CSV table of C-alpha atoms in Angstrom, one decimal:
chain,number,residue,atom,x,y,z
A,1,MET,CA,72.6,-102.5,130.7
A,2,PRO,CA,75.9,-101.5,129.0
A,3,VAL,CA,76.3,-97.7,128.7
A,4,ASP,CA,77.8,-96.3,125.5
A,5,ARG,CA,80.7,-94.0,126.4
A,6,LEU,CA,82.2,-91.1,124.5
A,7,LEU,CA,85.8,-90.9,125.6
A,8,PRO,CA,88.2,-88.2,124.5
A,9,ASP,CA,90.8,-90.8,123.5
A,10,ARG,CA,90.6,-94.6,122.8
A,11,GLU,CA,93.4,-95.3,125.4
A,12,TYR,CA,91.0,-94.4,128.2
A,13,ALA,CA,88.7,-97.3,127.2
A,14,ASP,CA,91.0,-99.7,128.9
A,15,LEU,CA,90.9,-97.6,132.1
A,16,LEU,CA,87.2,-97.5,132.1
A,17,ALA,CA,87.1,-101.3,131.5
A,18,LEU,CA,89.4,-101.8,134.5
A,19,ALA,CA,87.1,-99.7,136.7
A,20,THR,CA,84.0,-101.6,135.4
A,21,GLU,CA,85.6,-105.0,136.1
A,22,LEU,CA,86.8,-104.0,139.5
A,23,ALA,CA,83.4,-102.5,140.4
A,24,ARG,CA,81.6,-105.6,139.2
A,25,ASP,CA,83.9,-108.2,140.8
A,26,GLU,CA,85.3,-106.6,143.9
A,27,LEU,CA,82.8,-104.0,145.0
A,28,LYS,CA,79.2,-104.9,144.1
A,29,PRO,CA,79.3,-108.4,145.7
A,30,LEU,CA,80.2,-106.8,149.1
A,31,ALA,CA,77.9,-103.7,149.1
A,32,ALA,CA,74.8,-105.0,150.7
A,33,GLU,CA,76.7,-106.9,153.4
A,34,TYR,CA,78.8,-103.9,154.4
A,35,GLU,CA,75.9,-101.5,154.3
A,36,GLU,CA,73.8,-103.8,156.5
A,37,ALA,CA,76.6,-104.1,159.0
A,38,GLU,CA,77.6,-100.4,158.8
A,39,ARG,CA,81.1,-101.5,158.0
A,40,PHE,CA,83.6,-99.0,156.7
A,41,PRO,CA,85.2,-100.3,153.4
A,42,ARG,CA,88.8,-99.2,154.1
A,43,GLU,CA,90.3,-102.2,152.2
A,44,GLN,CA,88.3,-101.3,149.2
A,45,PHE,CA,89.9,-97.8,149.1
A,46,ARG,CA,93.3,-99.4,149.4
A,47,LEU,CA,92.4,-101.5,146.4
A,48,LEU,CA,91.4,-98.5,144.4
A,49,GLY,CA,94.7,-96.9,145.3
A,50,LYS,CA,96.7,-100.1,144.2
A,51,SER,CA,94.7,-100.1,141.0
A,52,GLY,CA,95.6,-96.5,140.2
A,53,LEU,CA,92.0,-95.3,140.5
A,54,LEU,CA,92.3,-93.1,143.6
A,55,GLY,CA,94.2,-90.2,142.0
A,56,LEU,CA,93.1,-90.1,138.4
A,57,PRO,CA,92.7,-86.4,137.8
A,58,TYR,CA,96.0,-85.5,139.5
A,59,SER,CA,99.6,-85.3,138.1
A,60,GLU,CA,101.6,-88.4,137.4
A,61,ARG,CA,104.5,-86.7,139.2
A,62,TRP,CA,102.9,-87.5,142.5
A,63,GLY,CA,101.3,-90.8,141.6
A,64,GLY,CA,98.1,-89.6,139.9
A,65,GLY,CA,96.7,-90.7,136.5
A,66,ASP,CA,96.8,-87.3,134.7
A,67,VAL,CA,93.5,-88.1,133.0
A,68,PRO,CA,90.9,-85.5,132.0
A,69,TYR,CA,88.1,-84.8,134.4
A,70,GLU,CA,85.5,-86.2,132.1
A,71,VAL,CA,87.3,-89.6,132.2
A,72,TYR,CA,87.7,-89.6,135.9
A,73,LEU,CA,84.0,-88.8,136.4
A,74,GLN,CA,83.0,-91.7,134.2
A,75,VAL,CA,85.2,-94.0,136.2
A,76,LEU,CA,83.6,-92.6,139.4
A,77,GLU,CA,80.1,-93.3,137.9
A,78,GLU,CA,81.0,-97.0,137.4
A,79,ILE,CA,82.3,-97.2,141.0
A,80,ALA,CA,79.2,-95.6,142.4
A,81,ALA,CA,76.9,-97.8,140.4
A,82,ALA,CA,78.4,-100.8,142.1
A,83,TRP,CA,78.6,-99.3,145.6
A,84,MET,CA,77.5,-95.8,146.4
A,85,SER,CA,79.4,-95.5,149.6
A,86,VAL,CA,82.7,-96.2,147.9
A,87,GLY,CA,81.8,-93.9,145.0
A,88,VAL,CA,81.1,-91.0,147.4
A,89,GLY,CA,84.3,-91.9,149.3
A,90,LEU,CA,86.3,-91.7,146.1
A,91,SER,CA,84.8,-88.3,145.3
A,92,VAL,CA,85.5,-87.1,148.9
A,93,GLN,CA,89.1,-88.3,148.6
A,94,THR,CA,89.6,-86.4,145.3
A,95,MET,CA,88.2,-83.2,146.9
A,96,SER,CA,90.3,-83.7,150.0
A,97,CYS,CA,93.4,-83.8,147.8
A,98,PHE,CA,92.4,-80.7,145.8
A,99,ALA,CA,93.8,-78.0,148.1
A,100,LEU,CA,97.2,-79.6,148.4
A,101,ALA,CA,97.4,-80.5,144.7
A,102,HIS,CA,96.4,-77.0,143.4
A,103,TYR,CA,97.5,-74.7,146.2
A,104,GLY,CA,100.3,-76.5,148.0
A,105,THR,CA,104.0,-76.0,147.4
A,106,ASP,CA,106.1,-78.6,145.6
A,107,GLU,CA,107.7,-79.4,148.9
A,108,GLN,CA,104.3,-80.0,150.5
A,109,ARG,CA,103.1,-82.1,147.5
A,110,ASP,CA,106.3,-84.2,147.5
A,111,ARG,CA,105.8,-84.9,151.2
A,112,TRP,CA,102.1,-85.8,151.3
A,113,LEU,CA,100.4,-86.2,148.0
A,114,PRO,CA,101.9,-89.5,146.8
A,115,GLY,CA,100.5,-91.3,149.9
A,116,MET,CA,97.1,-89.8,149.3
A,117,LEU,CA,96.9,-90.7,145.7
A,118,GLU,CA,98.2,-94.2,146.2
A,119,GLY,CA,95.7,-95.1,148.9
A,120,GLN,CA,98.0,-95.1,151.9
A,121,LEU,CA,96.3,-92.0,153.3
A,122,LEU,CA,92.6,-91.6,153.3
A,123,GLY,CA,91.2,-88.1,153.5
A,124,ALA,CA,88.3,-86.0,154.7
A,125,TYR,CA,87.1,-82.5,153.8
A,126,ALA,CA,86.3,-80.5,156.9
A,127,LEU,CA,84.4,-77.4,156.0
A,128,SER,CA,80.9,-77.7,157.5
A,129,GLU,CA,79.9,-76.9,161.0
A,130,SER,CA,76.6,-77.4,162.8
A,131,HIS,CA,75.7,-73.7,162.4
A,132,ALA,CA,77.7,-73.1,159.2
A,133,GLY,CA,76.6,-75.6,156.6
A,134,SER,CA,75.2,-73.7,153.6
A,135,ASP,CA,76.7,-70.5,155.1
A,136,ALA,CA,80.3,-71.7,155.0
A,137,ALA,CA,81.7,-68.3,155.7
A,138,ALA,CA,80.2,-68.4,159.2
A,139,LEU,CA,82.5,-71.1,160.4
A,140,SER,CA,83.9,-70.6,163.9
A,141,THR,CA,86.7,-73.2,164.2
A,142,ARG,CA,89.7,-71.2,165.1
A,143,ALA,CA,93.4,-71.6,164.6
A,144,ARG,CA,95.8,-69.4,166.5
A,145,LEU,CA,99.4,-69.1,165.4
A,146,ASN,CA,101.7,-69.8,168.4
A,147,GLY,CA,105.3,-69.9,167.3
A,148,ASP,CA,105.7,-72.7,164.7
A,149,HIS,CA,102.3,-74.2,165.5
A,150,TYR,CA,98.7,-73.4,165.0
A,151,VAL,CA,96.4,-74.2,168.0
A,152,VAL,CA,93.1,-75.3,166.7
A,153,ASN,CA,89.8,-75.3,168.6
A,154,GLY,CA,86.2,-76.0,167.3
A,155,THR,CA,84.0,-78.6,165.9
A,156,LYS,CA,83.4,-79.7,162.3
A,157,ALA,CA,80.1,-81.4,161.5
A,158,TRP,CA,78.9,-83.9,158.9
A,159,ILE,CA,82.4,-85.0,158.0
A,160,THR,CA,82.5,-88.0,155.6
A,161,HIS,CA,85.3,-90.4,156.8
A,162,GLY,CA,85.2,-88.6,160.1
A,163,GLY,CA,87.2,-90.7,162.6
A,164,GLN,CA,88.5,-93.0,159.8
A,165,ALA,CA,90.6,-90.4,157.8
A,166,ASP,CA,94.3,-90.1,158.0
A,167,PHE,CA,94.2,-86.4,157.1
A,168,TYR,CA,91.6,-83.6,157.2
A,169,THR,CA,91.7,-80.7,154.8
A,170,THR,CA,90.3,-78.2,157.2
A,171,MET,CA,89.0,-74.7,156.8
A,172,VAL,CA,89.7,-72.6,160.0
A,173,ARG,CA,89.4,-69.0,161.0
A,174,THR,CA,92.9,-67.5,161.5
A,175,GLY,CA,91.6,-64.0,162.0
A,176,GLU,CA,88.3,-62.1,162.4
A,177,ASP,CA,88.0,-61.8,158.6
A,178,GLU,CA,90.5,-64.5,157.6
A,179,ILE,CA,89.8,-68.1,156.7
A,180,SER,CA,92.7,-70.4,156.0
A,181,CYS,CA,93.3,-74.1,155.0
A,182,LEU,CA,95.2,-76.5,157.2
A,183,LEU,CA,96.1,-80.1,156.2
A,184,ILE,CA,95.7,-81.8,159.6
A,185,ASP,CA,97.1,-85.2,160.4
A,186,GLY,CA,94.4,-87.6,161.7
A,187,ASN,CA,96.6,-88.6,164.7
A,188,THR,CA,97.1,-85.1,165.9
A,189,PRO,CA,96.7,-84.9,169.7
A,190,GLY,CA,93.6,-82.9,170.6
A,191,LEU,CA,91.7,-84.1,167.5
A,192,SER,CA,88.9,-86.6,168.2
A,193,ALA,CA,85.8,-87.9,166.5
A,194,ALA,CA,82.3,-88.0,168.0
A,195,PRO,CA,80.2,-91.2,167.6
A,196,PRO,CA,79.2,-91.7,163.9
A,197,GLU,CA,75.9,-90.2,162.8
A,198,ARG,CA,73.0,-92.7,162.5
A,199,LYS,CA,72.0,-92.3,158.9
A,200,MET,CA,69.2,-93.6,156.7
A,201,GLY,CA,71.6,-94.4,153.8
A,202,LEU,CA,75.3,-94.7,153.0
A,203,THR,CA,75.6,-96.6,156.2
A,204,GLY,CA,79.0,-98.0,155.2
A,205,SER,CA,80.4,-94.5,154.9
A,206,THR,CA,81.2,-93.1,158.3
A,207,THR,CA,80.0,-89.5,159.0
A,208,ALA,CA,80.9,-87.9,162.2
A,209,GLN,CA,81.7,-84.6,164.0
A,210,ILE,CA,85.4,-83.8,164.3
A,211,ILE,CA,86.4,-82.0,167.5
A,212,PHE,CA,89.6,-79.9,167.9
A,213,SER,CA,90.6,-79.2,171.5
A,214,ASP,CA,93.9,-77.3,171.6
A,215,ALA,CA,95.1,-79.4,168.7
A,216,ARG,CA,98.6,-78.3,167.8
A,217,VAL,CA,99.2,-78.3,164.0
A,218,ASP,CA,102.6,-77.6,162.5
A,219,ALA,CA,102.6,-74.2,160.7
A,220,ASP,CA,104.1,-75.9,157.6
A,221,ARG,CA,100.7,-77.6,157.1
A,222,LEU,CA,99.1,-74.3,156.0
A,223,ILE,CA,98.0,-74.8,152.4
A,224,GLY,CA,98.2,-71.7,150.3
A,225,PRO,CA,98.6,-68.3,151.9
A,226,ALA,CA,96.8,-67.3,155.1
A,227,GLY,CA,93.4,-66.0,154.2
A,228,ALA,CA,93.0,-68.1,151.1
A,229,GLY,CA,90.7,-70.6,152.7
A,230,MET,CA,87.4,-69.6,151.2
A,231,ARG,CA,88.9,-69.4,147.7
A,232,ILE,CA,90.3,-72.9,148.1
A,233,ALA,CA,87.0,-74.2,149.6
A,234,LEU,CA,84.8,-72.8,146.8
A,235,SER,CA,87.1,-74.0,144.0
A,236,SER,CA,87.2,-77.4,145.7
A,237,LEU,CA,83.4,-77.5,145.9
A,238,ASP,CA,83.0,-76.7,142.2
A,239,SER,CA,85.0,-79.8,141.3
A,240,GLY,CA,83.5,-81.9,144.1
A,241,ARG,CA,79.9,-81.2,142.9
A,242,LEU,CA,80.8,-82.8,139.6
A,243,GLY,CA,82.0,-85.9,141.6
A,244,ILE,CA,78.6,-86.1,143.4
A,245,ALA,CA,76.8,-85.6,140.1
A,246,ALA,CA,78.7,-88.6,138.6
A,247,CYS,CA,77.9,-90.7,141.7
A,248,ALA,CA,74.2,-89.8,141.5
A,249,VAL,CA,74.1,-90.8,137.9
A,250,GLY,CA,75.8,-94.1,138.7
A,251,LEU,CA,73.2,-94.8,141.4
A,252,ALA,CA,70.4,-93.9,139.1
A,253,GLN,CA,71.8,-96.2,136.4
A,254,ALA,CA,72.1,-99.1,138.8
A,255,ALA,CA,68.4,-98.6,139.8
A,256,LEU,CA,67.4,-98.4,136.1
A,257,ASP,CA,69.3,-101.6,135.4
A,258,GLU,CA,67.6,-103.4,138.3
A,259,ALA,CA,64.1,-102.2,137.2
A,260,VAL,CA,64.6,-103.2,133.6
A,261,ALA,CA,65.9,-106.7,134.5
A,262,TYR,CA,63.0,-107.2,136.9
A,263,ALA,CA,60.4,-106.0,134.4
A,264,LYS,CA,61.8,-108.4,131.8
A,265,GLY,CA,61.7,-111.4,134.1
A,266,ARG,CA,58.4,-110.7,135.9
A,267,THR,CA,55.3,-112.2,134.1
A,268,GLN,CA,51.7,-111.1,134.6
A,269,PHE,CA,48.7,-111.9,132.5
A,270,GLY,CA,50.8,-114.1,130.3
A,271,LYS,CA,53.5,-111.7,129.3
A,272,PRO,CA,56.5,-109.8,130.8
A,273,ILE,CA,55.4,-106.7,132.6
A,274,ILE,CA,57.9,-104.6,130.6
A,275,ASP,CA,55.5,-105.1,127.7
A,276,PHE,CA,52.7,-103.1,129.5
A,277,GLN,CA,52.6,-99.5,128.3
A,278,GLY,CA,52.4,-98.1,131.8
A,279,LEU,CA,55.8,-99.6,132.7
A,280,GLU,CA,57.3,-99.0,129.2
A,281,PHE,CA,56.7,-95.2,129.7
A,282,LEU,CA,57.9,-95.2,133.3
A,283,LEU,CA,61.1,-97.0,132.3
A,284,ALA,CA,61.6,-94.7,129.3
A,285,ASP,CA,61.3,-91.7,131.5
A,286,MET,CA,63.8,-93.2,133.9
A,287,ALA,CA,66.3,-93.8,131.1
A,288,ALA,CA,65.8,-90.3,129.7
A,289,ALA,CA,66.5,-88.8,133.2
A,290,VAL,CA,69.7,-90.9,133.5
A,291,ASP,CA,71.0,-89.9,130.1
A,292,SER,CA,70.2,-86.2,130.6
A,293,ALA,CA,71.9,-86.1,134.0
A,294,ARG,CA,75.0,-87.8,132.5
A,295,ALA,CA,75.1,-85.2,129.8
A,296,THR,CA,75.1,-82.3,132.3
A,297,TYR,CA,78.1,-83.6,134.2
A,298,LEU,CA,80.0,-84.4,131.1
A,299,ASP,CA,79.4,-80.9,129.7
A,300,ALA,CA,80.7,-79.3,132.9
A,301,ALA,CA,83.7,-81.6,133.0
A,302,ARG,CA,84.7,-80.8,129.4
A,303,ARG,CA,84.5,-77.1,130.2
A,304,ARG,CA,86.8,-77.7,133.2
A,305,ASP,CA,89.2,-79.8,131.1
A,306,ARG,CA,89.5,-76.9,128.6
A,307,GLY,CA,90.2,-74.3,131.3
A,308,MET,CA,86.8,-72.6,130.8
A,309,PRO,CA,84.6,-71.4,133.6
A,310,PHE,CA,82.4,-74.2,134.8
A,311,GLY,CA,81.0,-73.2,138.2
A,312,ARG,CA,77.5,-72.6,137.0
A,313,GLN,CA,77.5,-75.9,135.0
A,314,ALA,CA,78.8,-77.8,138.0
A,315,SER,CA,75.8,-76.5,140.0
A,316,VAL,CA,73.5,-77.4,137.2
A,317,ALA,CA,75.0,-80.9,137.0
A,318,LYS,CA,74.7,-81.5,140.7
A,319,LEU,CA,71.1,-80.3,140.8
A,320,ILE,CA,69.9,-82.2,137.8
A,321,ALA,CA,71.8,-85.4,138.6
A,322,THR,CA,70.8,-85.7,142.2
A,323,ASP,CA,67.2,-84.8,141.6
A,324,ALA,CA,67.2,-87.4,138.8
A,325,ALA,CA,68.7,-90.1,141.1
A,326,MET,CA,66.0,-89.5,143.7
A,327,LYS,CA,63.2,-89.8,141.1
A,328,VAL,CA,64.7,-92.8,139.3
A,329,THR,CA,65.4,-94.8,142.5
A,330,THR,CA,61.8,-94.1,143.7
A,331,ASP,CA,60.4,-95.2,140.4
A,332,ALA,CA,62.6,-98.3,140.5
A,333,VAL,CA,60.9,-99.3,143.7
A,334,GLN,CA,57.5,-98.7,142.0
A,335,VAL,CA,58.5,-101.0,139.1
A,336,LEU,CA,59.4,-103.8,141.5
A,337,GLY,CA,56.2,-103.3,143.5
A,338,GLY,CA,56.1,-105.0,146.9
A,339,ALA,CA,59.5,-106.7,146.2
A,340,GLY,CA,61.1,-103.3,145.7
A,341,TYR,CA,60.1,-102.3,149.3
A,342,THR,CA,62.0,-105.3,150.7
A,343,ARG,CA,65.7,-105.6,151.4
A,344,ASP,CA,65.8,-108.7,149.2
A,345,PHE,CA,66.4,-106.3,146.3
A,346,PRO,CA,68.9,-103.4,146.2
A,347,VAL,CA,66.5,-100.8,144.9
A,348,GLU,CA,65.2,-100.2,148.5
A,349,ARG,CA,68.8,-99.3,149.5
A,350,TYR,CA,69.3,-97.2,146.3
A,351,MET,CA,66.3,-95.1,147.2
A,352,ARG,CA,67.6,-94.4,150.7
A,353,GLU,CA,71.0,-93.6,149.4
A,354,ALA,CA,69.6,-91.2,146.8
A,355,LYS,CA,68.4,-88.6,149.3
A,356,VAL,CA,71.6,-87.3,150.8
A,357,PRO,CA,73.3,-86.3,147.4
A,358,GLN,CA,70.5,-83.7,147.2
A,359,ILE,CA,71.9,-82.3,150.5
A,360,PHE,CA,75.7,-82.5,150.7
A,361,GLU,CA,78.2,-80.4,148.7
A,362,GLY,CA,75.6,-77.6,149.0
A,363,THR,CA,71.9,-78.4,149.1
A,364,ASN,CA,70.0,-78.3,145.8
A,365,GLN,CA,68.4,-75.0,147.0
A,366,ILE,CA,71.9,-73.6,147.3
A,367,GLN,CA,72.7,-74.8,143.8
A,368,ARG,CA,69.7,-72.9,142.5
A,369,MET,CA,70.9,-69.7,144.2
A,370,ILE,CA,74.4,-70.2,142.7
A,371,ILE,CA,72.9,-70.7,139.2
A,372,ALA,CA,70.8,-67.6,139.6
A,373,ARG,CA,73.7,-65.5,140.8
A,374,HIS,CA,75.7,-66.5,137.6
A,375,LEU,CA,72.7,-65.5,135.5
A,376,LYS,CA,72.5,-62.1,137.2
A,377,ARG,CA,76.2,-61.5,136.5
A,378,ALA,CA,76.0,-62.6,132.9
């Protein structure tokens, strides 16, 4: 069903219309096939780049769109509603560019950012490790400065686009109490990817460990000063959580749309099942959950656009939106009944895809901790 949009300027309506058209015509028809085949949609990311949708929140100077974050997130929601793997990939690309765009020098940005924002270079965000997921400060991947190179050793885990990315925004330990950020070329000798993880959902999006074995990285790929890695990582995650929230809302909206369409077309006892009160109330609750989740990410985005603190609101949005997506997709399967449990309808896939947003970019238990810490400091 069409979603009414409140945009900060009428000019952004054309951008959102472009995203909606591209999602409907170029992404949605391919989603089930690619997910079934576990096929990575690299060409679709190039299409997003050519369409100007891959760098929306970044400066026009380097090929971005210079749009407010609340507009970018609504575009992202449309992409995710059509194909969640591509929506999550777009969010990851945006987060992977964050360090360079906000902490890099102009020389570094001139050198690498245009290719990232135009779709020539696909990125990955390499923070997590097998023993340092929620406790990011416990990471053990090390980078030792040796002349004009860093020598990197360690393993990163759960890396979206792992093995497919052209660059890795990587947090490494450069001293006992020092974490730094390196922008590492995907073709660096000594960098390799483990076999992709076998996941229950988002099977078109490759997730893999990235292994560094004496990988030599030019020292000029240090982003920000040495020791700024955790500050960069945490600020990246605040914005990245909004991306995941928008993706989750898109997925939930897609599930709601499927459920409503099915309930209108399915007849029992001489009338459409949408006319039965039990389903009316279920669908109404689903719609309320989608609208409420959308409101939380838009509130956080508007605060971000105005230069206000938004970390707590980003955690709230991520928590509310991803929990809503899990509930709405589960209820969509219920609306379709036995049909919803088959792969003949997309709600089965939506339900599987809804689980991992509750886990990545900080589990929802971690989001509750973050929210509580903000309340204690208030």
